[in-house]
Amino acid sequence: MSDSHWWRNGVIYQIYPRSFADSNGDGIGDLNGITGKLDYLAELGVDAIWLSPINPSPDVDFGYDVADYYAVDPKYGSMADFDRLLEEAHRRNIHVILDLVLNHTSDQHEWFIQSRSSKDNPYRSWYIWRDGRKPGSTPNNWASIFGGRGWVFDSRTGQWYYHMFAPQQPDLNWRHEPVRKEMMNIFKFWLDKGVDGFRLDVFNEYFKDDQFRDNPWKLGIRRFDRQQHVYDADGPEMMGVVEEIRSILDRYPERYAVGETYLATPERAVEYTGDSRLHAAFDFSLLQSKWSAQSFMQVVQRWDAMNIGDHWPNNVMNNHDNPRSATRFGRGEDDERLKVATAFLLTIRGTPFLYQGEEIGMRDIHLKCSEMQDPVGKKYCPAHRGRDGCRSPMQWDASEFSGFSRAKPWIKVHPNHVLRNVENQKQDAQSLFHFYKDILRLRKNSPALQEGMFQPITFEPKRLVAYLRQNETETILVALNFGRRKVRLALGYELANREWELLLSSQQRAEVGVKDQWLPLSGEEACIMKARN
Ligand code: GLC
Ligand code: CA
């Protein structure tokens, strides 16, 4: 594949393999299921897929607890199935990005089994073992984001091991040279197989304070939120590792790495990126934004301004860890707001990330506490309902198990699948699916949308977001009405005097209709147009 900068101009679609498509009827999605849906993804118009972890895992955290980095979990298929998926994806010009979870392993990983067996086992220093401050007390005050203390006492050797996530996810000791070497081998192994890139799970957690100092306390409800995470994240050694990772990637053509910047500000995320660092790092501000024109605009302006020079923005509104945007923004089964949100996500500057099902407006499922599967939900329900909501099976059709599987899926299908599904939306030209597809097509054919400058044109009134995307050859105007009432956008003399061609509207408007320097917009309308002159 010779399309340079696919990751800059393209769109990346996240697949949660467990919930995407089940080919063998065991109720769990798998690799052959994904391969079977590549034509769908090509039709939608995505340029890459990122697969949440497919390595063998005891599934305490559904793949994010890895027991072997060099293999495929049999419940997802074989290595041959993976090779076929890769080949079939490439045949359709779809790149494949794997999720590498290198901050911690599963406690069932052979390295950890060795490590915990005795203090002088060669794998002892592969993990973070410490003596307690005094008998019965932890080495320091670090907490686990999944709840409680970050340390587990292991009576066999009388020491504590550290885990940022579940106790079954012990953190690796990246300061130990053999660990670092092994981690780099994992990159090479999958690069040699031909994968196009990686999403690095919580990469800025690899290095903790080497003196194990206590985090300062602050106000908060859960133990984890009552700390300032000064000493358990973002160790300065990480920059060197990021550079090493990049130098490995650069030995192969057009490979990509995006880091999941955990608990970080956008400023910090940007520092990890650049020509000699990662290609991208996530900023979750948009994902965390409420439904407000002002808030969306602030987020994009800040992030866009930071990503200049050798930094390139990426934009994300959904992933497998958060309530879906359709649940956050949608009213009932109405999708009009989602079209506005999508038009924004797909036309601001940067690489958009989509999450499976977002394109048909899937809503979160509601589970009883007894049905929870996610370790966070299990621990905190009903106070916190965990992350299962956004992990329900993909809704392909109206059949009993939504076309995801012929057997009962591992997690509940959303009851709305009888109406909200891919098959129905494909047949309805006004559906959210077609709206995604149409904008993705527009993006593909528009250098301004791919690489042009981002220029806000108004902030008035508050319910309106409007901006230009421009390069030397093309000017695109995007106008989004976040409110339910119709509004007029003041274009100003210069813009009003250009001739505009309507590219797309979420409200079936027939023409642009600029009048006396005003562009009228109906309630919750997303409108994209292009200057003819
Ligand atoms: C990341 C993943 C999340 C996982 C955690 C621990 O935040 O997105 O799903 O639980 O890392 O690996
Ligand atoms: Ca299966």
XYZ file of C-alpha atoms in Angstrom, residues 11-521:
511
model
C -10.633 7.546 9.580
C -9.953 4.891 12.194
C -12.720 2.566 13.376
C -12.411 0.806 16.712
C -13.637 -2.762 16.951
C -14.314 -4.444 20.270
C -13.835 -7.970 18.898
C -15.866 -9.659 21.611
C -18.984 -7.765 20.538
C -18.620 -7.215 16.793
C -19.500 -10.427 14.954
C -19.542 -14.059 16.059
C -18.785 -16.501 13.250
C -18.889 -19.816 15.115
C -21.931 -19.463 17.333
C -20.327 -19.454 20.778
C -21.803 -16.051 21.652
C -18.427 -14.284 21.502
C -17.286 -12.191 18.572
C -14.176 -13.396 16.737
C -11.656 -12.690 13.993
C -13.512 -14.537 11.254
C -16.552 -12.516 12.255
C -14.578 -9.330 11.607
C -13.245 -10.630 8.290
C -16.826 -11.307 7.255
C -17.702 -7.664 7.862
C -14.820 -6.048 5.993
C -17.028 -5.291 3.013
C -19.361 -3.445 5.338
C -16.453 -1.399 6.706
C -15.213 -0.668 3.204
C -18.697 0.474 2.230
C -18.883 2.737 5.266
C -15.571 4.176 4.124
C -13.103 3.702 6.962
C -9.364 3.587 6.354
C -8.253 1.557 9.325
C -9.556 -0.679 12.055
C -8.165 -0.760 15.571
C -8.855 -4.045 17.298
C -9.175 -4.046 21.074
C -6.826 -6.768 22.406
C -6.968 -10.169 20.736
C -4.200 -11.839 22.781
C -4.955 -14.747 25.101
C -6.567 -13.393 28.232
C -8.404 -14.741 31.278
C -10.785 -11.828 30.637
C -10.801 -10.254 34.046
C -10.690 -7.023 32.033
C -11.708 -8.578 28.694
C -8.417 -8.721 26.873
C -6.753 -5.887 28.760
C -5.174 -8.552 30.965
C -2.820 -10.296 28.544
C -1.437 -13.775 29.172
C 0.674 -14.060 26.003
C 1.698 -11.216 23.709
C 2.728 -13.434 20.820
C -0.488 -15.331 20.263
C -4.163 -14.950 19.423
C -6.747 -16.004 21.982
C -8.357 -19.255 20.751
C -11.797 -17.836 21.498
C -11.077 -15.247 18.788
C -9.520 -17.728 16.358
C -6.067 -18.809 15.277
C -2.993 -16.994 14.054
C -3.974 -18.174 10.562
C -7.344 -16.451 11.007
C -5.518 -13.295 11.979
C -3.255 -13.493 8.938
C -6.285 -13.868 6.733
C -8.019 -10.909 8.377
C -4.923 -8.814 7.789
C -4.663 -9.853 4.171
C -8.347 -9.327 3.446
C -8.304 -5.942 5.160
C -5.288 -4.853 3.125
C -6.959 -6.009 -0.055
C -9.685 -3.473 0.692
C -7.152 -0.790 1.604
C -8.117 -1.018 5.266
C -5.188 -0.766 7.669
C -5.046 -2.823 10.842
C -4.025 -1.424 14.221
C -3.546 -3.630 17.265
C -4.019 -2.711 20.896
C -0.848 -3.290 22.907
C -1.352 -3.519 26.637
C 2.191 -3.159 27.934
C 1.721 -1.416 31.259
C 0.662 -4.639 32.938
C 0.049 -8.301 32.172
C -2.483 -10.784 33.451
C -1.566 -12.437 36.747
C -1.873 -15.653 34.721
C 0.988 -14.648 32.443
C 3.905 -17.055 32.768
C 6.186 -14.150 33.702
C 4.060 -13.256 36.695
C 3.596 -16.853 37.777
C 7.395 -17.111 37.840
C 7.794 -13.710 39.414
C 5.576 -14.385 42.377
C 7.027 -17.867 42.980
C 10.127 -16.700 44.845
C 12.223 -13.636 45.552
C 15.179 -14.954 43.583
C 13.305 -16.113 40.511
C 14.810 -14.439 37.423
C 11.374 -12.932 36.673
C 11.075 -11.368 40.131
C 12.197 -7.939 38.901
C 9.827 -8.032 35.934
C 7.101 -6.675 38.193
C 6.958 -4.073 40.942
C 7.556 -5.800 44.273
C 8.135 -3.843 47.486
C 8.286 -4.350 51.196
C 5.501 -2.798 53.244
C 6.282 0.345 55.189
C 5.742 -1.697 58.285
C 4.154 -5.102 58.771
C 0.644 -5.091 57.356
C 0.880 -1.719 55.653
C 1.346 -0.999 51.964
C 4.627 0.372 50.549
C 2.936 3.747 49.871
C -0.492 5.305 49.320
C -0.928 4.567 45.626
C -4.429 3.478 44.703
C -6.000 1.370 41.974
C -8.241 3.115 39.479
C -10.520 0.076 39.638
C -10.966 0.598 43.361
C -9.109 0.253 46.642
C -5.382 0.071 47.211
C -2.911 -0.304 44.400
C -0.967 -3.015 46.250
C -1.583 -6.697 46.905
C 0.264 -8.582 49.631
C 1.633 -11.926 48.549
C 2.166 -14.068 51.605
C 4.446 -16.539 49.843
C 7.260 -14.015 49.626
C 6.044 -11.449 52.161
C 6.084 -8.554 49.670
C 3.508 -6.402 47.917
C 3.051 -6.057 44.163
C 1.634 -2.983 42.480
C -1.362 -2.831 40.130
C -2.867 0.351 38.702
C -5.895 -1.600 37.457
C -7.393 -4.876 38.778
C -5.336 -6.973 41.216
C -5.182 -9.543 38.394
C -3.328 -6.955 36.269
C 0.103 -6.571 37.909
C 2.159 -3.685 36.504
C 5.371 -4.512 34.664
C 8.652 -3.021 35.808
C 9.739 -1.031 32.769
C 12.964 0.035 34.513
C 14.191 -3.531 34.282
C 16.167 -3.761 31.037
C 14.971 -7.259 30.001
C 11.360 -6.069 30.285
C 11.972 -3.119 28.040
C 13.752 -5.337 25.499
C 10.918 -7.833 25.527
C 8.373 -5.059 25.008
C 10.264 -3.840 21.941
C 10.265 -7.405 20.628
C 6.509 -7.449 20.845
C 6.378 -4.421 18.551
C 8.744 -6.084 16.096
C 6.860 -9.363 16.134
C 3.578 -7.767 15.031
C 5.248 -5.313 12.672
C 6.949 -8.212 10.929
C 3.538 -9.804 10.548
C 2.465 -6.718 8.649
C 0.201 -4.839 11.041
C 0.011 -1.118 10.329
C 0.174 0.267 13.799
C -0.688 0.168 17.443
C -2.872 1.752 20.028
C -0.854 1.832 23.225
C -2.934 1.138 26.269
C -2.260 3.592 29.133
C 1.290 4.104 27.863
C 1.997 7.091 30.091
C 1.634 4.785 33.108
C 4.687 2.678 32.233
C 6.966 4.584 34.612
C 6.116 5.375 38.199
C 8.255 7.328 40.632
C 11.493 5.460 41.295
C 11.425 6.553 44.936
C 7.823 5.423 45.386
C 6.765 8.686 47.001
C 3.208 9.071 48.272
C 0.779 10.935 46.005
C -0.479 14.172 47.543
C -4.106 14.035 48.668
C -6.951 16.118 47.307
C -10.744 16.189 47.599
C -12.632 13.386 45.913
C -15.041 10.553 46.541
C -13.208 7.360 45.708
C -9.733 6.720 47.070
C -8.254 7.066 43.581
C -9.906 10.431 42.999
C -8.664 11.742 46.319
C -5.094 11.777 45.046
C -3.117 13.945 42.716
C -1.454 11.450 40.428
C 1.977 12.967 40.568
C 4.064 9.895 41.358
C 2.181 7.007 39.788
C 2.038 8.338 36.215
C 3.968 10.181 33.506
C 7.474 9.294 34.656
C 10.085 11.318 32.720
C 11.692 8.113 31.410
C 8.699 7.679 29.138
C 9.966 10.158 26.545
C 12.951 7.917 25.843
C 10.691 4.901 25.412
C 8.361 6.791 23.113
C 11.374 7.658 20.967
C 12.574 4.086 20.955
C 9.129 2.862 19.893
C 9.071 5.416 17.080
C 12.502 4.443 15.849
C 11.322 0.833 15.585
C 8.146 1.833 13.739
C 10.134 3.982 11.344
C 12.078 0.978 10.153
C 8.864 -0.067 8.420
C 6.971 2.052 5.895
C 3.971 4.103 7.054
C 3.389 2.560 10.452
C 1.485 4.366 13.156
C 1.170 4.559 16.920
C -1.471 6.316 18.954
C -1.128 6.437 22.706
C -3.926 6.294 25.211
C -2.882 9.194 27.386
C -4.280 8.355 30.727
C -5.270 10.991 33.308
C -3.432 13.544 31.212
C -4.117 17.064 30.070
C -4.208 17.811 26.330
C -0.929 19.701 26.779
C 0.718 16.581 28.129
C -0.778 14.420 25.384
C 0.752 16.644 22.706
C 4.205 16.399 24.290
C 4.229 12.688 23.617
C 3.728 13.217 19.893
C 5.821 14.489 16.998
C 8.183 13.361 14.258
C 10.394 11.410 16.654
C 7.679 10.436 19.119
C 4.223 8.902 18.764
C 2.127 9.897 15.772
C -0.759 10.719 18.042
C -1.989 10.635 21.605
C -5.570 10.866 22.722
C -7.161 13.909 24.247
C -10.516 12.929 25.728
C -11.935 16.415 26.156
C -14.415 16.024 23.308
C -15.533 12.653 24.610
C -16.134 14.285 27.972
C -17.830 17.396 26.642
C -21.464 18.087 27.369
C -23.954 18.983 24.638
C -23.085 22.623 24.157
C -21.934 24.561 21.146
C -19.679 26.602 23.344
C -18.041 23.624 24.958
C -17.469 21.800 21.644
C -15.949 24.930 20.201
C -13.653 25.502 23.154
C -12.406 21.948 23.004
C -11.622 22.059 19.313
C -10.002 25.477 19.381
C -7.695 24.513 22.190
C -6.725 21.162 20.685
C -6.383 22.505 17.148
C -4.106 25.325 18.266
C -1.834 22.911 20.133
C -1.438 20.539 17.245
C 0.792 22.486 14.934
C 4.212 21.782 13.461
C 4.904 18.077 13.749
C 1.827 17.446 15.891
C -1.380 16.259 14.312
C -4.741 16.167 16.114
C -6.944 13.138 16.520
C -10.556 13.360 17.590
C -12.657 10.910 19.501
C -16.211 10.928 20.789
C -16.664 7.237 21.675
C -14.711 4.226 22.854
C -15.188 1.011 24.818
C -14.679 2.708 28.194
C -17.374 5.366 28.151
C -21.117 5.790 27.697
C -21.866 6.198 24.006
C -22.377 9.654 22.520
C -25.830 8.470 21.416
C -26.671 7.855 25.057
C -25.080 11.070 26.215
C -26.619 13.307 23.554
C -29.499 11.486 21.869
C -33.043 12.081 23.022
C -34.857 8.763 23.037
C -34.414 7.247 19.600
C -34.051 10.596 17.884
C -30.743 10.952 15.993
C -30.759 14.577 14.902
C -28.275 15.703 17.521
C -26.035 12.808 16.631
C -25.845 14.058 13.064
C -24.702 17.436 14.340
C -22.098 15.805 16.598
C -20.875 13.567 13.790
C -20.619 16.379 11.300
C -18.404 18.114 13.847
C -16.224 15.083 14.601
C -15.687 14.327 10.917
C -15.028 17.850 9.665
C -12.733 19.384 12.275
C -9.017 19.046 11.584
C -7.506 15.718 12.590
C -7.862 11.968 12.441
C -11.324 10.881 13.600
C -11.744 7.715 15.649
C -15.086 5.942 15.473
C -16.282 3.181 17.756
C -18.296 0.259 16.410
C -22.019 0.934 16.334
C -21.578 4.692 16.568
C -22.491 4.885 12.877
C -25.969 3.528 13.578
C -26.429 5.446 16.806
C -26.293 2.453 19.133
C -27.379 3.285 22.670
C -25.932 1.833 25.872
C -27.588 -1.244 27.312
C -28.874 -1.148 30.844
C -27.781 -4.020 33.070
C -28.800 -5.039 36.552
C -25.984 -5.122 39.066
C -26.120 -8.923 38.989
C -25.544 -8.855 35.213
C -22.404 -6.705 35.307
C -19.311 -8.118 33.633
C -16.875 -5.238 33.784
C -14.664 -5.305 36.907
C -15.510 -1.674 37.591
C -19.270 -2.267 37.409
C -18.989 -5.422 39.482
C -17.189 -3.583 42.205
C -19.179 -0.364 42.356
C -22.711 -1.076 41.139
C -25.133 0.616 41.748
C -23.027 3.694 42.576
C -21.104 3.277 39.319
C -22.443 1.046 36.584
C -19.118 0.319 34.959
C -18.370 0.143 31.258
C -20.596 -2.669 30.014
C -23.175 -0.254 28.637
C -21.246 0.516 25.457
C -20.047 -3.057 24.900
C -23.278 -4.710 23.797
C -23.322 -6.743 20.572
C -23.244 -4.915 17.282
C -26.760 -4.544 15.866
C -26.619 -5.963 12.380
C -30.269 -6.891 11.927
C -33.598 -7.414 13.687
C -33.166 -11.122 14.431
C -33.139 -12.446 17.988
C -29.434 -11.900 18.617
C -29.192 -8.884 16.307
C -27.331 -10.812 13.619
C -24.303 -10.772 15.911
C -24.512 -14.463 16.719
C -26.767 -17.446 16.287
C -26.377 -18.216 20.002
C -27.032 -16.203 23.139
C -24.330 -13.528 23.269
C -21.959 -13.086 26.221
C -23.699 -9.811 27.031
C -27.213 -8.562 26.406
C -28.324 -7.223 23.028
C -30.029 -3.823 23.192
C -33.794 -4.335 22.799
C -33.933 -1.464 20.309
C -32.057 -3.620 17.776
C -35.356 -4.695 16.215
C -35.535 -1.227 14.679
C -32.048 0.165 15.088
C -29.770 -2.007 13.051
C -27.441 -1.887 10.060
C -29.853 -3.586 7.700
C -32.643 -1.074 8.357
C -30.390 1.935 8.205
C -28.827 0.841 4.947
C -32.284 0.952 3.381
C -33.120 4.380 4.744
C -31.401 7.222 2.922
C -32.068 9.586 5.876
C -30.459 7.287 8.444
C -27.476 8.055 10.615
C -25.561 5.323 8.785
C -25.981 7.128 5.463
C -25.047 10.398 7.080
C -21.741 8.922 8.329
C -21.128 7.320 4.987
C -21.839 10.528 3.076
C -19.493 12.633 5.200
C -16.778 10.004 5.009
C -17.082 10.147 1.238
C -16.940 13.938 1.296
C -13.782 13.791 3.419
C -12.119 11.392 1.009
C -12.627 13.759 -1.868
C -11.819 16.956 -0.084
C -8.238 18.073 0.527
C -9.567 20.951 2.649
C -11.431 18.607 4.980
C -8.415 16.349 5.220
C -5.664 18.856 5.697
C -6.993 22.374 5.442
C -6.792 25.002 8.142
C -9.478 25.171 10.776
C -10.952 28.659 11.154
C -13.899 29.383 13.420
C -16.139 32.010 11.868
C -18.559 32.747 14.604
C -19.468 32.112 18.114
C -22.799 33.887 17.961
C -25.371 32.936 19.006
C -24.297 30.399 21.601
C -26.130 27.512 20.027
C -24.206 27.744 16.809
C -20.844 26.391 15.739
C -19.429 27.441 12.396
C -16.018 27.191 10.826
C -14.136 27.071 7.585
C -11.775 24.392 6.440
C -9.481 25.805 3.797
C -6.437 25.020 1.769
C -5.101 26.656 -1.402
C -7.654 25.002 -3.629
C -10.784 24.654 -1.582
C -12.955 26.377 1.035
C -15.512 24.401 2.982
C -17.981 25.953 5.415
C -19.508 23.883 8.198
C -22.468 25.273 10.150
C -23.981 23.363 13.054
C -27.045 24.288 15.006
C -26.909 22.697 18.460
C -30.320 24.047 19.421
C -33.839 22.944 18.507
C -34.983 26.309 17.231
C -33.986 27.661 13.858
C -31.245 30.268 13.799
C -29.416 32.441 11.321
C -25.678 32.487 10.968
C -24.153 35.887 10.229
C -21.686 35.264 7.411
C -20.258 38.729 7.047
C -19.791 40.536 3.793
C -16.983 38.506 2.348
C -18.381 35.036 2.897
C -21.900 36.090 1.994
C -20.664 37.250 -1.374
C -19.145 33.975 -2.331
C -21.167 31.438 -4.189
C -21.882 28.341 -2.082
C -22.673 24.852 -3.185
C -24.517 22.644 -0.706
C -22.587 19.436 -0.101
C -24.664 17.969 2.670
C -27.356 18.861 5.134
C -28.843 16.716 7.864
C -32.249 18.316 7.225
C -32.926 17.701 3.548
C -32.514 21.312 2.594
C -32.635 21.894 -1.130
C -30.255 24.836 -1.425
C -27.920 26.972 0.632
C -30.213 30.002 0.629
C -27.922 32.744 1.924
C -29.918 35.994 2.195
C -28.537 39.430 3.060
C -25.427 37.945 4.648
C -27.402 35.447 6.709
C -27.376 31.689 6.432
C -30.608 30.216 7.823
C -30.396 26.912 9.678
